[in-house]
CSV table of C-alpha atoms and ligand atoms in Angstrom, one decimal:
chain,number,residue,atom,x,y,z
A,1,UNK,CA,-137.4,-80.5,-71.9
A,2,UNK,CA,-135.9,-77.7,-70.5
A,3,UNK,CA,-134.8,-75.7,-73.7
A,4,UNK,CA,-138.5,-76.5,-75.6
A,5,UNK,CA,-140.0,-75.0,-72.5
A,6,UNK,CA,-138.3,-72.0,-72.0
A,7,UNK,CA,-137.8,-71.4,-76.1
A,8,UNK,CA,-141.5,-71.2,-76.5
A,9,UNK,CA,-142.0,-69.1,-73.3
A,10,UNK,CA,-139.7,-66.4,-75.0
A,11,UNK,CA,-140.9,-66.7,-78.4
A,12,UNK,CA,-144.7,-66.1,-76.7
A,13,UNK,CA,-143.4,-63.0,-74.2
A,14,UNK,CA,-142.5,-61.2,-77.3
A,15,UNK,CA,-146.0,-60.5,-78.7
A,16,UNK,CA,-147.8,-57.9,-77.5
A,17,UNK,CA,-151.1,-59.7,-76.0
A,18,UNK,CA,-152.5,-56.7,-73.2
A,19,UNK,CA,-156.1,-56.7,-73.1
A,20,UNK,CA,-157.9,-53.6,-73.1
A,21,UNK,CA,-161.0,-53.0,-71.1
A,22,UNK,CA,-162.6,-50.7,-72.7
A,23,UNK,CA,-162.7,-52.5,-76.4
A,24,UNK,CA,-165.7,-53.7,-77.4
A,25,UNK,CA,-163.9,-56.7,-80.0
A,26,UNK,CA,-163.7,-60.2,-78.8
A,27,UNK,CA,-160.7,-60.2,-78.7
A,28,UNK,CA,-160.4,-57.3,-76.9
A,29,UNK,CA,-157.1,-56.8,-79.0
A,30,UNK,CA,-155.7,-57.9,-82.2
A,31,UNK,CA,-152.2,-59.0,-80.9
A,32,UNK,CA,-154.3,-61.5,-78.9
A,33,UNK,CA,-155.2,-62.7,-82.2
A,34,UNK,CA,-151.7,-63.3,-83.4
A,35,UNK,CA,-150.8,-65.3,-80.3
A,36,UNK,CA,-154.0,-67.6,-80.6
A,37,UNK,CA,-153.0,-68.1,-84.6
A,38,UNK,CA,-149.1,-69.2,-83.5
A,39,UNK,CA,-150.9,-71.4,-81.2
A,40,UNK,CA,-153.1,-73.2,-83.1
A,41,UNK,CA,-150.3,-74.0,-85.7
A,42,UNK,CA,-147.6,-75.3,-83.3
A,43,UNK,CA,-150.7,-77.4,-82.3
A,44,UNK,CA,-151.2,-79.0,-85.6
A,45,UNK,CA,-147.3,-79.2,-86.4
A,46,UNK,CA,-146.8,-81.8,-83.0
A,47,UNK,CA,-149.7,-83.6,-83.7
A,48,UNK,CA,-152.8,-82.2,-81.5
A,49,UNK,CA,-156.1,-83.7,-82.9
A,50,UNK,CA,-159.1,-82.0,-83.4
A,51,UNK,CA,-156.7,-78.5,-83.4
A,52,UNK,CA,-159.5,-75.8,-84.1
A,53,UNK,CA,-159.7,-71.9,-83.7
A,54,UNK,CA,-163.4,-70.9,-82.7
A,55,UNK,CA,-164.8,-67.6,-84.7
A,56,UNK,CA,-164.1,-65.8,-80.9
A,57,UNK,CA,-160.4,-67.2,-81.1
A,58,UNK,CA,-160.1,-69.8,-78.6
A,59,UNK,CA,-157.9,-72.1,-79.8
A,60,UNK,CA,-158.7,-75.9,-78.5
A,61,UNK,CA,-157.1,-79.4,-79.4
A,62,UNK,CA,-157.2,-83.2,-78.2
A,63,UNK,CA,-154.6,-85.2,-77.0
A,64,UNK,CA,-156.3,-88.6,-77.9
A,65,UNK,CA,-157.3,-91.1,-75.9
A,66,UNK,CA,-154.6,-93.8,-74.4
A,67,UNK,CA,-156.7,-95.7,-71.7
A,68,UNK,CA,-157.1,-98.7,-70.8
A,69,UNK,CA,-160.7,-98.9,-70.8
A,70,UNK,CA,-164.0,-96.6,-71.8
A,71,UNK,CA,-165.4,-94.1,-69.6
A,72,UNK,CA,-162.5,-91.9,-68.2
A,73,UNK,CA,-163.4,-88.6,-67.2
A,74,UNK,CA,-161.8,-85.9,-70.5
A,75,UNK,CA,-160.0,-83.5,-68.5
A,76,UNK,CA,-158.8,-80.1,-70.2
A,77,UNK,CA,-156.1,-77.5,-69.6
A,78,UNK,CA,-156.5,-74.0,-70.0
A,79,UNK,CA,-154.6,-70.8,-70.1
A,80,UNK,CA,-155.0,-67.6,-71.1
A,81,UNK,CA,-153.0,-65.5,-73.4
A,82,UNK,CA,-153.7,-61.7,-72.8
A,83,UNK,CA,-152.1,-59.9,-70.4
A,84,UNK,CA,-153.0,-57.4,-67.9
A,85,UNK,CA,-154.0,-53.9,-69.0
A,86,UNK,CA,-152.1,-52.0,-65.6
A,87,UNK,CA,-148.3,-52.5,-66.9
A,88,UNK,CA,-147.5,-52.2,-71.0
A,89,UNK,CA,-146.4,-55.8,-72.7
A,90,UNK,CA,-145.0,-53.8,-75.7
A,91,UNK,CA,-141.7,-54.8,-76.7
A,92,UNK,CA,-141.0,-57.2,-73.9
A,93,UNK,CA,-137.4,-57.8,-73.9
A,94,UNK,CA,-137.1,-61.5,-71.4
A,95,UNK,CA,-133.7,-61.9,-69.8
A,96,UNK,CA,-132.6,-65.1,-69.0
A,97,UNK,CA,-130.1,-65.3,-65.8
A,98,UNK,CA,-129.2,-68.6,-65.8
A,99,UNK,CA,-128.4,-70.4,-61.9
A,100,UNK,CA,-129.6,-67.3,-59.9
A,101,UNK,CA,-127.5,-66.1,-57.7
A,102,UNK,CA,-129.8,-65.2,-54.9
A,103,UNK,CA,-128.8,-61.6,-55.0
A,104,UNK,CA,-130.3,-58.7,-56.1
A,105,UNK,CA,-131.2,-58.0,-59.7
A,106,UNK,CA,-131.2,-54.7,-62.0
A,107,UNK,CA,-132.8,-54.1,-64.5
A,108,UNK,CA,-130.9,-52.6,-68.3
A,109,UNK,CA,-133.7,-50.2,-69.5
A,110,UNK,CA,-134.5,-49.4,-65.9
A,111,UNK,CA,-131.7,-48.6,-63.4
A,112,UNK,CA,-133.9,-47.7,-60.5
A,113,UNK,CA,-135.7,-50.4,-60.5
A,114,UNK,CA,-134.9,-53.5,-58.3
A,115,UNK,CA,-136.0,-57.0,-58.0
A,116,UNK,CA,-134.8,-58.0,-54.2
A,117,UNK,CA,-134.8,-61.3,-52.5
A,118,UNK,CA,-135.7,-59.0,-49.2
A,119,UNK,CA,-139.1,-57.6,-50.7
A,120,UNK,CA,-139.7,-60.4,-52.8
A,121,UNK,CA,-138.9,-63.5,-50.9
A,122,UNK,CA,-139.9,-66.3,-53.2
A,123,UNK,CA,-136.7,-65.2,-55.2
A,124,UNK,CA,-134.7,-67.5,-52.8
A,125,UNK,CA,-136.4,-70.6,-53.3
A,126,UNK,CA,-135.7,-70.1,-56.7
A,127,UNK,CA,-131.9,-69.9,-55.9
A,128,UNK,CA,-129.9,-71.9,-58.6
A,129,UNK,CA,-132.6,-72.1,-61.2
A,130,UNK,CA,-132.8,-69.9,-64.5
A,131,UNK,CA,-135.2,-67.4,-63.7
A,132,UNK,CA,-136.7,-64.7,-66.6
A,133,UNK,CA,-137.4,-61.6,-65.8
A,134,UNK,CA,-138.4,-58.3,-68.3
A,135,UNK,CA,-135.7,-55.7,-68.8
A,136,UNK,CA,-137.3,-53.0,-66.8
A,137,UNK,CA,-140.1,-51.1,-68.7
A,138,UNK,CA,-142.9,-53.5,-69.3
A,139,UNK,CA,-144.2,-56.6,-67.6
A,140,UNK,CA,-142.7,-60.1,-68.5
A,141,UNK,CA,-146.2,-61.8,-69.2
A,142,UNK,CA,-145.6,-65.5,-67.2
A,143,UNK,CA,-149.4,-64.0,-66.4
A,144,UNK,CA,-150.3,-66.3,-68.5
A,145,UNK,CA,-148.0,-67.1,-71.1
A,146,UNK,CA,-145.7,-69.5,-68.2
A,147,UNK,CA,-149.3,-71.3,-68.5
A,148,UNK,CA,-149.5,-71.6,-72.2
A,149,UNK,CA,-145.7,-72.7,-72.5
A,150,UNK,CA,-146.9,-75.1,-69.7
A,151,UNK,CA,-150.2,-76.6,-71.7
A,152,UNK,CA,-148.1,-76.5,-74.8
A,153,UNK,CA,-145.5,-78.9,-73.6
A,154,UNK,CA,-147.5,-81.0,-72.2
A,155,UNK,CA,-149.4,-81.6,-75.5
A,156,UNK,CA,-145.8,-82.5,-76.7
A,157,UNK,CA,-145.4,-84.7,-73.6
A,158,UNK,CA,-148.1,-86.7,-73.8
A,159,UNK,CA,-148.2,-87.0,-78.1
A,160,UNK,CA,-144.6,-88.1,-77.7
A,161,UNK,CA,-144.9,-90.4,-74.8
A,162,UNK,CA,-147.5,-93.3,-75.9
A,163,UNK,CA,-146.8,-95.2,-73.0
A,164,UNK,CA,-148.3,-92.5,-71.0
A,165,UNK,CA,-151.8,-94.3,-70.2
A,166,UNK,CA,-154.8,-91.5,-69.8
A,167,UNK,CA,-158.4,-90.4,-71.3
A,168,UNK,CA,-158.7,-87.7,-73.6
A,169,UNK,CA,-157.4,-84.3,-72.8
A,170,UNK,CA,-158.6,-81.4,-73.9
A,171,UNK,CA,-156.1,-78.2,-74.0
A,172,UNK,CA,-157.8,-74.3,-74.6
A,173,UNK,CA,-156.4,-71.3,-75.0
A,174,UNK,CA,-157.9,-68.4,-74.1
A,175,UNK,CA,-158.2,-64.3,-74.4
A,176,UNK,CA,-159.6,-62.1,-71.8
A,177,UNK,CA,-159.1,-63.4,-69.0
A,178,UNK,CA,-157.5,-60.3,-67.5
A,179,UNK,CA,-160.4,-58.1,-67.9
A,180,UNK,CA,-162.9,-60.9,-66.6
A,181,UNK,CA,-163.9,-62.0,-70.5
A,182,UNK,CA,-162.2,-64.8,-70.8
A,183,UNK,CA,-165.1,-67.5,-70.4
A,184,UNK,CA,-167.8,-64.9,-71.8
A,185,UNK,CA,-168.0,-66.7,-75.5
A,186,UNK,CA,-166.3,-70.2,-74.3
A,187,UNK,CA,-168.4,-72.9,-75.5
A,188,UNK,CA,-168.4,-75.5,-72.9
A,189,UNK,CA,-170.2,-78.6,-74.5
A,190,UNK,CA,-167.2,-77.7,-77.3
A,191,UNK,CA,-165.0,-77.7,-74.5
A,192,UNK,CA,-166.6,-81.0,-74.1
A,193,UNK,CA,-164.5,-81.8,-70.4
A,194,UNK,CA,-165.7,-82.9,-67.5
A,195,UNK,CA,-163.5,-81.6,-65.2
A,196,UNK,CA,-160.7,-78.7,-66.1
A,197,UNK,CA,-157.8,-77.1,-65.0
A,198,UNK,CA,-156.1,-73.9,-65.1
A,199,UNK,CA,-152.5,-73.1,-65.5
A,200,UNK,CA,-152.2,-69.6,-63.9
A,201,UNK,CA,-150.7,-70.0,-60.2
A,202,UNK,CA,-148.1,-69.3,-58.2
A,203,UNK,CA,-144.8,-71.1,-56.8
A,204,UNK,CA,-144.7,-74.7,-57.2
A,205,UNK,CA,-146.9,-76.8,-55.6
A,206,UNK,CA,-149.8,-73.9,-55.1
A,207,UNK,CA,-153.4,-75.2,-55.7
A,208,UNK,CA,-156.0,-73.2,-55.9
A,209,UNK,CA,-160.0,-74.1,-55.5
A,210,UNK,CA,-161.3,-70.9,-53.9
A,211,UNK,CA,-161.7,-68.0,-55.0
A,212,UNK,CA,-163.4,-64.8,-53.9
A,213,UNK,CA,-167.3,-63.9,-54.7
A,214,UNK,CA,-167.4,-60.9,-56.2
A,215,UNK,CA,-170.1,-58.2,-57.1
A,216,UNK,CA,-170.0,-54.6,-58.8
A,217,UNK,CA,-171.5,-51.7,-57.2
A,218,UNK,CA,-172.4,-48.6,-59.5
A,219,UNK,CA,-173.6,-45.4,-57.6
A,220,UNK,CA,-174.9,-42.7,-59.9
A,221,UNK,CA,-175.5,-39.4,-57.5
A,222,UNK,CA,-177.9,-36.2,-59.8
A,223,UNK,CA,-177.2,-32.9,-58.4
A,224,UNK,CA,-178.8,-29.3,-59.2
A,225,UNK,CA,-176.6,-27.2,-61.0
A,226,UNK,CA,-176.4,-23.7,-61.6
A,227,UNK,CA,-174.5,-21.0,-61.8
A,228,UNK,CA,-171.8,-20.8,-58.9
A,229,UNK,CA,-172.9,-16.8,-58.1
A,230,UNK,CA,-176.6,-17.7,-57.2
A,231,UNK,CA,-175.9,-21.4,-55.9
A,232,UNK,CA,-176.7,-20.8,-52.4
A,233,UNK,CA,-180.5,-18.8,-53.9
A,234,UNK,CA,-181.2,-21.6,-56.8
A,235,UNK,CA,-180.4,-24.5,-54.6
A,236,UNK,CA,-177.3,-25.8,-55.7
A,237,UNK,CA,-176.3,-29.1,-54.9
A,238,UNK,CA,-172.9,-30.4,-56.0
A,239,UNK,CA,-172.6,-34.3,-57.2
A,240,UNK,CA,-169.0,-34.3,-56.7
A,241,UNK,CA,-169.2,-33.2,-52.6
A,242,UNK,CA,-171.8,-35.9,-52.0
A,243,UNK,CA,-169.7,-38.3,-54.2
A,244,UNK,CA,-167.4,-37.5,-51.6
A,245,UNK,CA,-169.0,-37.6,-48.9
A,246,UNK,CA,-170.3,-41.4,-49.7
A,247,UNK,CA,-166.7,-42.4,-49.9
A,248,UNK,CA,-165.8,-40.9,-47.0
A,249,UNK,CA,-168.4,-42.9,-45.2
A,250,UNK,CA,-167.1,-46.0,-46.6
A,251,UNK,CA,-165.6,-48.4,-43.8
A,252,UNK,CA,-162.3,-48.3,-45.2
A,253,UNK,CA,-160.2,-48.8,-42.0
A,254,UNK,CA,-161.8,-52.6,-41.8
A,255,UNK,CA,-162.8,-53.4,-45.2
A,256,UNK,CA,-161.1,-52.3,-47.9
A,257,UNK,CA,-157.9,-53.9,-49.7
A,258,UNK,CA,-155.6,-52.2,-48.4
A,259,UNK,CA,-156.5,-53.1,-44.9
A,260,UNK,CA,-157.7,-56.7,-45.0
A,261,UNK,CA,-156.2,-59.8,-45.9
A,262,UNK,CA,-156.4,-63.9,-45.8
A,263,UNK,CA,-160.1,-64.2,-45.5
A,264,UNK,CA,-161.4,-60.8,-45.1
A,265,UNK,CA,-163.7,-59.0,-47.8
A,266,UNK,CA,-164.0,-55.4,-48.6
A,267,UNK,CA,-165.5,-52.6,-50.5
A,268,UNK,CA,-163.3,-51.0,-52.9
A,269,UNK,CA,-163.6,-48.0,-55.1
A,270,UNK,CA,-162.2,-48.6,-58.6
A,271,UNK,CA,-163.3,-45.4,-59.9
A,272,UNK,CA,-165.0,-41.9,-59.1
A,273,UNK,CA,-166.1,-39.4,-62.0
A,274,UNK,CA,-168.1,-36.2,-61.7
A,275,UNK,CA,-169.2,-32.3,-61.3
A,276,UNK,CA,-171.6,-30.3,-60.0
A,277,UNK,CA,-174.6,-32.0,-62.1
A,278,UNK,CA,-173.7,-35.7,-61.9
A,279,UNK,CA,-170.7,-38.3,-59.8
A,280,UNK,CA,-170.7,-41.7,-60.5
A,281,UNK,CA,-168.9,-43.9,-58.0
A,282,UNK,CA,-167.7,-47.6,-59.3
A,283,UNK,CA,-167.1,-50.1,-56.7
A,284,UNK,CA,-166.2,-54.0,-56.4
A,285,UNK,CA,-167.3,-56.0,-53.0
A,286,UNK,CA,-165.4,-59.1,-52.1
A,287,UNK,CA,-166.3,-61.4,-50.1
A,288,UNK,CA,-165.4,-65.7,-49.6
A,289,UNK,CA,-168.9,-66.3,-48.1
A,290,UNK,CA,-172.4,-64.9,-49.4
A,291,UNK,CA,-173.4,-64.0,-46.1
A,292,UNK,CA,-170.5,-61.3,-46.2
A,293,UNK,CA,-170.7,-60.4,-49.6
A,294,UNK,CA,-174.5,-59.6,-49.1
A,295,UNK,CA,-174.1,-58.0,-45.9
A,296,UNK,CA,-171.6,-55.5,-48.1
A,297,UNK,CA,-174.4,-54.9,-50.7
A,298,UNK,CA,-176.5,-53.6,-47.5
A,299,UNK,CA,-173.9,-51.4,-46.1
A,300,UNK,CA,-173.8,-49.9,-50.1
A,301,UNK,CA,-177.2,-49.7,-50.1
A,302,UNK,CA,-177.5,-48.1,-46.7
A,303,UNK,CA,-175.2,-45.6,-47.2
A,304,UNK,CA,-176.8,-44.4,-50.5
A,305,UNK,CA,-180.1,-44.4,-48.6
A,306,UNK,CA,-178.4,-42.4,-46.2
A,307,UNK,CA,-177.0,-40.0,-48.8
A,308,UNK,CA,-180.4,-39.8,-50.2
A,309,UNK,CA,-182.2,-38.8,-46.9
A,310,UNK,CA,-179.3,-36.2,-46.1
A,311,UNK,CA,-179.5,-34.4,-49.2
A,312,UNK,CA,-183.8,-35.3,-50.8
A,313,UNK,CA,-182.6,-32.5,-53.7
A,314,UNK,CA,-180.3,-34.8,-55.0
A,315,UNK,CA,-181.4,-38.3,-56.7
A,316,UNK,CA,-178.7,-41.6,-55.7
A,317,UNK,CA,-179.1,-44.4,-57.9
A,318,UNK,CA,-177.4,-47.8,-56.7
A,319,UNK,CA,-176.9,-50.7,-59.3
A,320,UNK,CA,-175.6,-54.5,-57.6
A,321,UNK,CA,-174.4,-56.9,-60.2
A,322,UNK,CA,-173.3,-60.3,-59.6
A,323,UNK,CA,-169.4,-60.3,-61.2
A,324,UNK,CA,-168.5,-63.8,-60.5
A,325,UNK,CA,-168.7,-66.8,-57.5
A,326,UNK,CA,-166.2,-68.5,-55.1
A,327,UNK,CA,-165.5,-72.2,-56.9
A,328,UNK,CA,-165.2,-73.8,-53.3
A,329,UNK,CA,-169.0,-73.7,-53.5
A,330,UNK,CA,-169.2,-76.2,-56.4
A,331,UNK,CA,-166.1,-78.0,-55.7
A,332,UNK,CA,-166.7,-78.3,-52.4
A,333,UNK,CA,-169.8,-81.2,-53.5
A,334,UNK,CA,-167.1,-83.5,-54.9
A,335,UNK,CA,-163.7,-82.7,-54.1
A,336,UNK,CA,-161.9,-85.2,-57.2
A,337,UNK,CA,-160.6,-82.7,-59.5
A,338,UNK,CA,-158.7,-81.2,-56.1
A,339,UNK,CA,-157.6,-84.1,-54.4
A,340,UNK,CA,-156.3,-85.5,-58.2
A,341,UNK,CA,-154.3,-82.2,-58.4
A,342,UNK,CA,-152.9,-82.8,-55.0
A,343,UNK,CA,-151.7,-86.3,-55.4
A,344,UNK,CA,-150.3,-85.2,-59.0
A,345,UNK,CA,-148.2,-82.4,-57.5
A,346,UNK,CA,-146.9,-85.0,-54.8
A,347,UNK,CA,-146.4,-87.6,-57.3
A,348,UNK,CA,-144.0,-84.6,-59.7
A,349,UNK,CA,-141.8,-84.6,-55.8
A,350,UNK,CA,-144.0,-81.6,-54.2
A,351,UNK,CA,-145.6,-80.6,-51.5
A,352,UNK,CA,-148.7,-79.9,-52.6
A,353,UNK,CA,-150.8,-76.7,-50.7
A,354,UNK,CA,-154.1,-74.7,-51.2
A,355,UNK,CA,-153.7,-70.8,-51.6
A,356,UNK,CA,-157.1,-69.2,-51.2
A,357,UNK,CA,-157.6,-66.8,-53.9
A,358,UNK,CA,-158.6,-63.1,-52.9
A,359,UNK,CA,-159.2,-62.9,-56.4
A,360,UNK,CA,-161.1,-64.6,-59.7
A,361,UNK,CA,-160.3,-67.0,-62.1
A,362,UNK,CA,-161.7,-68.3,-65.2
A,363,UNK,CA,-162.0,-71.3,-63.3
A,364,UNK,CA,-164.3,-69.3,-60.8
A,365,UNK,CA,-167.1,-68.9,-63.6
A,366,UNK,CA,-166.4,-72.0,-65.5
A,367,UNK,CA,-166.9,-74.0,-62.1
A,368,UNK,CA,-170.1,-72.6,-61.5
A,369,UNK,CA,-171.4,-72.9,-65.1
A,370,UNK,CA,-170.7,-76.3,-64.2
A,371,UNK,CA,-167.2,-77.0,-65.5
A,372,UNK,CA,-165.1,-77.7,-62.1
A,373,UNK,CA,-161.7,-76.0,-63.0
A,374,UNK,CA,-159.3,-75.7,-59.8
A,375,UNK,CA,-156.4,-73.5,-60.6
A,376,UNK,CA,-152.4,-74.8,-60.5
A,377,UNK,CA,-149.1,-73.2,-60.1
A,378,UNK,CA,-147.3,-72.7,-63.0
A,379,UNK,CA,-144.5,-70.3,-61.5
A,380,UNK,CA,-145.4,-67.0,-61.8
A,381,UNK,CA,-144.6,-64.3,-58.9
A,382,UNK,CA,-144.7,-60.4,-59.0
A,383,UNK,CA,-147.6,-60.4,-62.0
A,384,UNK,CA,-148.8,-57.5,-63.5
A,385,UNK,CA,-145.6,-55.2,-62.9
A,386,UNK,CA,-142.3,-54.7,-64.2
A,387,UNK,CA,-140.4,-57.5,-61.6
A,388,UNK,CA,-142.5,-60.0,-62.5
A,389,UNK,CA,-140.4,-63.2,-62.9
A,390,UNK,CA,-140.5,-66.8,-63.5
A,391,UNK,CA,-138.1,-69.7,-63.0
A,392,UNK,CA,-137.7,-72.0,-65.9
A,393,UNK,CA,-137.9,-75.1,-63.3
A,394,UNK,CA,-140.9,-74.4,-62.0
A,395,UNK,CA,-142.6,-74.5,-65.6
A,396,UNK,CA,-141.2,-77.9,-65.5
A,397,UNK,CA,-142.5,-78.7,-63.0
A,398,UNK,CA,-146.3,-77.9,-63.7
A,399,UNK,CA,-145.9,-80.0,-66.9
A,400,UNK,CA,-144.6,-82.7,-64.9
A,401,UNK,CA,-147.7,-82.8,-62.2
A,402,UNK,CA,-150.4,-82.0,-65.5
A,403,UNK,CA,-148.7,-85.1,-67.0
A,404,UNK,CA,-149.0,-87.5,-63.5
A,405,UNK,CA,-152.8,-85.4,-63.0
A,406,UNK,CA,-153.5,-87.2,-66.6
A,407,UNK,CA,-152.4,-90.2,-65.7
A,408,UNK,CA,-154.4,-90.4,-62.2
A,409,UNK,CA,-157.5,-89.3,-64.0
A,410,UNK,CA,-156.8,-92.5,-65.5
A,411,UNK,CA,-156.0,-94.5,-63.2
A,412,UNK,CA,-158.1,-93.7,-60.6
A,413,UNK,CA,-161.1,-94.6,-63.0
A,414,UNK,CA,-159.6,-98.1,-63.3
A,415,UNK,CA,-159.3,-98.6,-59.3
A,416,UNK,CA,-162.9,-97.0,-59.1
A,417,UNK,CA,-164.0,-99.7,-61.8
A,418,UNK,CA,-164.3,-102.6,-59.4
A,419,UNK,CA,-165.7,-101.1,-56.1
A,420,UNK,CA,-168.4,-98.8,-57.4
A,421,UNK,CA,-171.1,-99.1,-59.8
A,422,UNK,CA,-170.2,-98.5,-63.3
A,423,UNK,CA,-172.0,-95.7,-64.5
A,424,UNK,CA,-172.2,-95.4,-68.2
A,425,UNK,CA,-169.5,-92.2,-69.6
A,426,UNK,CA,-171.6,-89.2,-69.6
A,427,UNK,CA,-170.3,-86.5,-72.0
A,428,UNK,CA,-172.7,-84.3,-71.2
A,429,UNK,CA,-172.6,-81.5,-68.4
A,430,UNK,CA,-172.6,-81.3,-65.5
A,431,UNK,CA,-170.6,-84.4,-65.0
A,432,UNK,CA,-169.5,-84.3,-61.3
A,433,UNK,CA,-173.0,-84.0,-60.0
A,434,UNK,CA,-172.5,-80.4,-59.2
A,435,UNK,CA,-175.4,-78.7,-57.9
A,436,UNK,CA,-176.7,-75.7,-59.8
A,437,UNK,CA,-176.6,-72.3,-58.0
A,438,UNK,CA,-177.3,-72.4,-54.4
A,439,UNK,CA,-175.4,-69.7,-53.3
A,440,UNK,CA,-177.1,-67.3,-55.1
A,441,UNK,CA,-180.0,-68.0,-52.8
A,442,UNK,CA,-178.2,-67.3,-49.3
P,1,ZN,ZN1,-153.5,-64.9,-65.1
C-alpha cells in the first residue's frame, strides 16, 4: 500500500493549492481547481461511482454498497485540498528520509532552519518510519493533502477489496477550508451522508469531536480630523490613539492566545487599520462553551461603550458575527459517529484518544448544519510552516481505521437489527436525530 500512498501524496504536494482570503472566486484559487480536476479523474480511472465535479469544484464519488442488508447508515470522507494562506505552497519540493533516524533534520534550500526532535517531540514516535518533510522555503501541505492521499486510498481499498462488507460511502473533496469556506457552497443532500468524517488530524490515533465556538468582532472607531496645527482649537480626535487605547484595555494577560490554553477562550486581535479620521479593529472570540463566548461579546461591547463615553466626539461602532459552533454540542445528543471512530482506530492496533480542538473544522459547521462530521488523524504535525512533516506510516494507518470505521458502520447496523426497532433507512437529513440549534439560545 505503502508506495500508492506515499506516490500520490507527492504527486498532490507539488501543486500549488494556497487559498487566498481575500479572493472573491470559489475557488478562492485556480490551482485549487487543478487539484480537484486530478482528483476527480483518478476517481473514475479506479472505479469510484457516481464520480462528479460540482460547478463550485467539490469533487464527490461512491464506493457502492457491499452490505449485507438495507438500511446502513452512508458514511462519507472528506478532505480538503487548499492550503493555508500564512506559509507559500509554491514549488513544494517533498523529501522523503526513509527510517528516520530520530535526529535532527536540515533543510537544502534553507540552512538555518531546523526540524528537532527537542522542540518538536512527536518526531520520536515517528522514529524508524519514512517521514516527508518540504525542503525549507514553503510548507509541505499534509494540511490536507495527507487527508486526500488518505480518502483516495481508501477508495482503492475498499473498490479492490469486495470482501470488505459495508454501506455506501461517500468520499468529498474540498476547497477552502483554510480560510473558513470550505462548506460555504457544499450541498449536503448531494453529499447525501448521514454521518461524515474528516481526514485532517494529528498523530495517530487523535480524534477529534470538539471544537472551539467562534465569533468575529469588528470595531469601527470615527474620529475628527483636522489639520495637526489647530487640532487642540478644532477638536481633534485621533482614531488611531483610541484604536489604541481599546486594545490596550483588552484582557490580554488572561485571555488571549498567547496566554491561554487546553480549555480556555480568548479575545484576539487579527488586525488593526487606521489614522486620524477612522481605525478599525478586527477581532476573533473563542470560547468551548456559549456562556464564555458570550460573556466575551460583553467585555467587547463594554469596552467600546467605554471608549464611547470617554471620548462622546468620537463615534465606536461594534459588529458580533457568529463564525462557527463547537460540534460537541450536536454530537454530544448521539455519540455513534465518535464512539465508531474510536473502536475503528482500536481495531487498526491504536490507542484511540480525543484532542479537543482550540480551533474549527469543516466538520464544526457541517455538524451543526446537521451533518455529524468528527475529525481523525491523518498524520500531520507542524502545519502551516516550513517543518511541517508527515510519516508515511501514519497515512496508513488512517486508511486502515477508515476502512475497519466502514466496516463497523456496517456491522454495528446488523447487531442493532435484532435488539431495536427497525426504523425504515432515512436518507434524508438530519439522520441522527440531532437537535437544531440550541446553543445559539444560551
Ligand atoms: Zn486542515
Amino acid at each position: 500500500m505503502s508506495d500508492t500512498l506515499l506516490s500520490r501524496f507527492l504527486r498532490y504536494v507539488q501543486l500549488d493549492t494556497q487559498a487566498d482570503d481575500t479572493s472573491t472566486t470559489f475557488p478562492s484559487t485556480p490551482g485549487q481547481l487543478v487539484l480537484l480536476e486530478m482528483l476527480k479523474k483518478e476517481l473514475t480511472e479506479l472505479g469510484a461511482a457516481d464520480v462528479r465535479m460540482t460547478k463550485h469544484g467539490y469533487v464527490m464519488a461512491s464506493i457502492p454498497d457491499t452490505a449485507r442488508r438495507e438500511g446502513v447508515p452512508t458514511i462519507a470522507f472528506l478532505a480538503h485540498v487548499d492550503t493555508a494562506p500564512d506559509c507559500s505552497g509554491k514549488g513544494v519540493k517533498p523529501i522523503v528520509h526513509r527510517a528516520y533516524d530520530g535526529k535532527t533534520i536540515r533543510f537544502p534550500d534553507n540552512p538555518r532552519l531546523v526540524l528537532d526532535p527537542a522542540t518538536s517531540p512527536e518526531l520520536l514516535e515517528a522514529k524508524g518510519k519514512d517521514i516527508v518533510t518540504a525542503s525549507g522555503t514553503t510548507l509541505l501541505g499534509a494540511d490536507d493533502k495527507a487527508g486526500v492521499a488518505v480518502v483516495m486510498t481508501l477508495v482503492e481499498q475498499l473498490l479492490k477489496n469486495k470482501k470488505l462488507k459495508h454501506g455506501l460511502v461517500r468520499v468529498c473533496f474540498t476547497p477552502d477550508e483554510e480560510i473558513g469556506r470550505g462548506v460555504d457552497k457544499l450541498d449536503l443532500r448531494e453529499l447525501s451522508a448521514q454521518a461524515a468524517y474528516t481526514l485532517d488530524g494529528g498523530a495517530p490515533g487523535e480524534i477529534c469531536w470538539e471544537t472551539f465556538s467562534a465569533d468575529a468582532a469588528e470595531v469601527t472607531i470615527d474620529g475628527v480630523t483636522t489639520h495637526p496645527m489647530e487640532a487642540r482649537a478644532k477638536g481633534m480626535v485621533n482614531a488611531a490613539h483610541l484604536a489604541g487605547k481599546l486594545l490596550a484595555s483588552l484582557p490580554r494577560e488572561h485571555c488571549a492566545p498567547e496566554t491561554t490554553e487546553g480549555r480556555e477562550g480568548f479575545i484576539h486581535p487579527t488586525r488593526v487599520e487606521g489614522k486620524v479620521e477612522q481605525a478599525t479593529v478586527k477581532l476573533i472570540l473563542r470560547d468551548f462553551e456559549m456562556t464564555g463566548l458570550a460573556a466575551k461579546r460583553r467585555i467587547i461591547e463594554g469596552l467600546c461603550r467605554g471608549l464611547q463615553a470617554a471620548e462622546p466626539r468620537a463615534r465606536v461602532r461594534c459588529k458580533i458575527r457568529k463564525q462557527y459552533r463547537n460540534m460537541a454540542y450536536w454530537l454530544r445528543d448521539d455519540m455513534r459517529p465518535v464512539e465508531l471512530a474510536r473502536e475503528a482506530i482500536a481495531a487498526a492496533g491504536l490507542k484511540p484518544f480525543d484532542h479537543v480542538i482550540r480551533g474549527g473544522t469543516d466538520g464544526s459547521r457541517l455538524t451543526e448544519m446537521g451533518l455529524p462530521t468528527p475529525n481523525l488523524f491523518c498524520g500531520e504535525h507542524n502545519a502551516h510552516g516550513p517543518l511541517e512533516w508527515v510519516a508515511v506510516q501514519d497515512m496508513e494507518l488512517a486508511v486502515t481505521t477508515c476502512v475497519k470505521l466502514a466496516g463497523l458502520w456496517e456491522m454495528k447496523r446488523e447487531l442493532e437489527a435484532g435488539s431495536r426497532k427497525q426504523k425504515p433507512p432515512q436518507r434524508q437529513l438530519p439522520f441522527l436525530g440531532l437537535k437544531q440549534p440550541g446553543p445559539d439560545r444560551v
